[in-house]
PDB file of C-alpha atoms and ligand atoms in Angstrom:
ATOM      1  CA  LEU A 151       0.000   0.000   0.000  1.00 56.00           C
ATOM      2  CA  THR A 152       1.667   3.197  -1.177  1.00 70.00           C
ATOM      3  CA  ALA A 153      -0.190   5.275   1.449  1.00 75.00           C
ATOM      4  CA  LEU A 154       1.765   3.399   4.095  1.00 82.00           C
ATOM      5  CA  HIS A 155       5.159   3.473   2.428  1.00 87.00           C
ATOM      6  CA  ARG A 156       6.420   6.660   4.071  1.00 90.00           C
ATOM      7  CA  PHE A 157       5.424   5.228   7.455  1.00 91.00           C
ATOM      8  CA  ALA A 158       7.060   1.893   6.768  1.00 89.00           C
ATOM      9  CA  VAL A 159      10.280   3.775   6.014  1.00 90.00           C
ATOM     10  CA  GLN A 160      10.153   5.209   9.557  1.00 89.00           C
ATOM     11  CA  ARG A 161       9.669   1.673  10.936  1.00 90.00           C
ATOM     12  CA  TRP A 162       6.055   2.086  11.946  1.00 92.00           C
ATOM     13  CA  THR A 163       4.317  -1.063  13.132  1.00 90.00           C
ATOM     14  CA  PRO A 164       0.676  -1.875  12.308  1.00 88.00           C
ATOM     15  CA  ARG A 165      -0.104  -0.826  15.874  1.00 89.00           C
ATOM     16  CA  ASP A 166       1.489   2.607  15.276  1.00 92.00           C
ATOM     17  CA  VAL A 167      -0.751   3.060  12.225  1.00 91.00           C
ATOM     18  CA  GLN A 168      -3.776   2.009  14.257  1.00 90.00           C
ATOM     19  CA  LEU A 169      -2.910   4.483  17.032  1.00 90.00           C
ATOM     20  CA  ALA A 170      -2.447   7.279  14.499  1.00 92.00           C
ATOM     21  CA  LEU A 171      -5.765   6.483  12.815  1.00 90.00           C
ATOM     22  CA  ASP A 172      -7.543   6.466  16.177  1.00 90.00           C
ATOM     23  CA  GLU A 173      -6.042   9.860  16.917  1.00 90.00           C
ATOM     24  CA  VAL A 174      -7.050  11.320  13.531  1.00 91.00           C
ATOM     25  CA  LEU A 175     -10.615  10.032  13.843  1.00 89.00           C
ATOM     26  CA  ARG A 176     -10.894  11.349  17.398  1.00 89.00           C
ATOM     27  CA  ALA A 177      -9.579  14.775  16.395  1.00 88.00           C
ATOM     28  CA  ARG A 178     -11.926  15.081  13.425  1.00 84.00           C
ATOM     29  CA  ARG A 179     -14.898  13.541  15.237  1.00 82.00           C
ATOM     30  CA  TRP A 180     -15.319  11.178  12.363  1.00 76.00           C
ATOM     31  CA  SER A 181     -16.737   7.747  12.634  1.00 75.00           C
ATOM     32  CA  VAL A 182     -15.665   4.943  10.375  1.00 75.00           C
ATOM     33  CA  PRO A 183     -18.224   4.529   7.572  1.00 78.00           C
ATOM     34  CA  ASP A 184     -20.193   1.274   7.493  1.00 80.00           C
ATOM     35  CA  ARG A 185     -18.871   0.620   4.050  1.00 83.00           C
ATOM     36  CA  VAL A 186     -15.628   2.015   2.626  1.00 81.00           C
ATOM     37  CA  GLU A 187     -15.743   2.087  -1.172  1.00 84.00           C
ATOM     38  CA  GLN A 188     -12.021   2.629  -1.682  1.00 84.00           C
ATOM     39  CA  PRO A 189     -10.102   1.461   1.387  1.00 82.00           C
ATOM     40  CA  ALA A 190      -6.692   2.560   0.071  1.00 82.00           C
ATOM     41  CA  ALA A 191      -7.909   6.059  -0.774  1.00 85.00           C
ATOM     42  CA  TYR A 192      -9.763   6.298   2.535  1.00 86.00           C
ATOM     43  CA  LEU A 193      -6.656   5.278   4.460  1.00 85.00           C
ATOM     44  CA  ALA A 194      -4.500   7.705   2.471  1.00 87.00           C
ATOM     45  CA  ALA A 195      -6.937  10.540   3.224  1.00 87.00           C
ATOM     46  CA  LEU A 196      -6.887   9.768   6.945  1.00 89.00           C
ATOM     47  CA  LEU A 197      -3.101   9.616   7.068  1.00 91.00           C
ATOM     48  CA  ARG A 198      -2.511  12.666   4.868  1.00 90.00           C
ATOM     49  CA  ASP A 199      -1.647  15.032   7.721  1.00 88.00           C
ATOM     50  CA  VAL A 200       0.089  12.499   9.937  1.00 92.00           C
ATOM     51  CA  ASP A 201       3.827  13.026  10.303  1.00 92.00           C
ATOM     52  CA  PRO A 202       5.792   9.785   9.782  1.00 91.00           C
ATOM     53  CA  ASN A 203       8.464  11.126  12.161  1.00 91.00           C
ATOM     54  CA  ASP A 204       5.899  11.230  14.967  1.00 90.00           C
ATOM     55  CA  ARG A 205       5.513   7.527  15.579  1.00 92.00           C
ATOM     56  CA  PRO A 206       2.725   6.976  18.182  1.00 89.00           C
ATOM     57  CA  GLY A 207       4.221   3.843  19.680  1.00 89.00           C
ATOM     58  CA  ALA A 208       7.552   5.544  20.404  1.00 89.00           C
ATOM     59  CA  LEU A 209       6.347   7.227  23.602  1.00 83.00           C
ATOM     60  CA  GLU A 210       4.718   4.017  24.789  1.00 85.00           C
ATOM     61  CA  GLU A 211       7.924   2.056  24.198  1.00 88.00           C
ATOM     62  CA  ALA A 212      10.019   4.714  25.920  1.00 87.00           C
ATOM     63  CA  MET A 213       7.767   4.522  28.986  1.00 89.00           C
ATOM     64  CA  VAL A 214       8.009   0.739  29.106  1.00 91.00           C
ATOM     65  CA  GLU A 215      11.789   0.944  28.824  1.00 88.00           C
ATOM     66  CA  ALA A 216      11.968   3.605  31.564  1.00 85.00           C
ATOM     67  CA  GLU A 217       9.873   1.428  33.859  1.00 89.00           C
ATOM     68  CA  ARG A 218      12.119  -1.550  33.180  1.00 89.00           C
ATOM     69  CA  GLU A 219      15.210   0.520  34.065  1.00 82.00           C
ATOM     70  CA  ARG A 220      13.539   1.831  37.210  1.00 81.00           C
ATOM     71  CA  ARG A 221      12.768  -1.688  38.421  1.00 85.00           C
ATOM     72  CA  GLU A 222      16.294  -2.782  37.595  1.00 80.00           C
ATOM     73  CA  TRP A 223      17.611   0.093  39.679  1.00 75.00           C
ATOM     74  CA  LEU A 224      15.283  -0.681  42.599  1.00 78.00           C
ATOM     75  CA  TRP A 225      16.367  -4.290  42.439  1.00 78.00           C
ATOM     76  CA  ARG A 226      20.018  -3.288  42.668  1.00 73.00           C
ATOM     77  CA  ARG A 227      19.437  -0.797  45.475  1.00 69.00           C
ATOM     78  CA  ASP A 228      17.013  -2.735  47.671  1.00 73.00           C
ATOM     79  CA  VAL A 229      17.939  -6.332  47.088  1.00 70.00           C
ATOM     80  CA  ALA A 230      21.323  -6.788  45.514  1.00 63.00           C
ATOM     81  CA  GLY A 231      23.068  -4.071  47.537  1.00 64.00           C
ATOM     82  CA  SER A 232      21.788  -4.832  51.019  1.00 66.00           C
ATOM     83  CA  ALA A 233      21.026  -8.520  50.879  1.00 69.00           C
ATOM     84  CA  PRO A 234      23.213 -11.042  52.680  1.00 77.00           C
ATOM     85  CA  GLU A 235      25.883 -12.731  50.619  1.00 83.00           C
ATOM     86  CA  CYS A 236      25.377 -16.199  49.249  1.00 87.00           C
ATOM     87  CA  GLU A 237      27.750 -18.964  50.362  1.00 91.00           C
ATOM     88  CA  HIS A 238      30.110 -17.912  47.571  1.00 92.00           C
ATOM     89  CA  GLY A 239      30.375 -14.336  48.855  1.00 87.00           C
ATOM     90  CA  GLN A 240      28.228 -12.559  46.280  1.00 82.00           C
ATOM     91  CA  PRO A 241      25.631 -10.152  47.687  1.00 78.00           C
ATOM     92  CA  ALA A 242      22.172 -11.612  47.007  1.00 76.00           C
ATOM     93  CA  GLY A 243      23.881 -14.105  44.730  1.00 81.00           C
ATOM     94  CA  ASP A 244      21.255 -16.734  45.463  1.00 82.00           C
ATOM     95  CA  GLN A 245      18.259 -14.395  44.999  1.00 78.00           C
ATOM     96  CA  PRO A 246      16.417 -14.827  41.704  1.00 80.00           C
ATOM     97  CA  HIS A 247      15.860 -11.632  39.743  1.00 76.00           C
ATOM     98  CA  PRO A 248      12.155 -10.676  40.029  1.00 70.00           C
ATOM     99  CA  GLN A 249      11.644 -10.620  36.295  1.00 71.00           C
ATOM    100  CA  THR A 250      14.147 -12.995  34.737  1.00 78.00           C
ATOM    101  CA  GLY A 251      14.459 -15.429  37.664  1.00 80.00           C
ATOM    102  CA  VAL A 252      18.223 -15.527  37.037  1.00 85.00           C
ATOM    103  CA  ARG A 253      20.484 -15.685  40.096  1.00 87.00           C
ATOM    104  CA  ALA A 254      23.344 -13.188  40.165  1.00 82.00           C
ATOM    105  CA  CYS A 255      25.941 -15.710  41.357  1.00 88.00           C
ATOM    106  CA  PRO A 256      27.006 -18.138  38.638  1.00 92.00           C
ATOM    107  CA  LEU A 257      27.908 -20.796  41.202  1.00 93.00           C
ATOM    108  CA  CYS A 258      24.429 -20.572  42.787  1.00 91.00           C
ATOM    109  CA  ARG A 259      22.951 -20.790  39.302  1.00 90.00           C
ATOM    110  CA  THR A 260      24.910 -23.941  38.555  1.00 88.00           C
ATOM    111  CA  GLU A 261      23.976 -25.580  41.863  1.00 82.00           C
ATOM    112  CA  ARG A 262      20.327 -24.741  41.381  1.00 73.00           C
ATOM    113  CA  LYS A 263      20.382 -26.337  37.944  1.00 72.00           C
ATOM    114  CA  ALA A 264      22.010 -29.479  39.339  1.00 72.00           C
ATOM    115  CA  GLU A 265      19.259 -29.786  41.963  1.00 69.00           C
ATOM    116  CA  GLN A 266      16.526 -29.781  39.363  1.00 64.00           C
TER     117      GLN A 266
HETATM  118 ZN1  LIG B  34      26.603 -18.175  45.186  1.00 97.44          ZN
END
C-alpha cells in the first residue's frame, strides 16, 4: 500500500498506524463509515496530515523501557546491595531476579540447575 510506504520507512508497526488512525478520527470527530468504497484512498486521506516522524508507539515504548530501568535500579538498590551474601560471597547471589528469575551468582545458578 503506497499510502503506508512513508510510514514503513520510519519503521512504523501496524499498531502505530492504528494508534495514528484512532487519533485522527478522534480529532476530526469522524466515525468509520459502514462501508468504505475505496479502502486505500480512505486510508491515504486519513493519514494525509500524519507526520511519519511522529511515531505513536515511540512514547509508549520509551515509557516501558523507563519502567524496566527503574525496576532494575530498585532491584540493585534494595535487594542486591543490602542482601546477605550467598555462600560464595556474592551479595544476594542466590536471589532470583524478580523478572528474569536468574540468580546473580554463577555458582548458585549452577547448583540450582544441578538440583533440578
Ligand atoms: Zn553463590
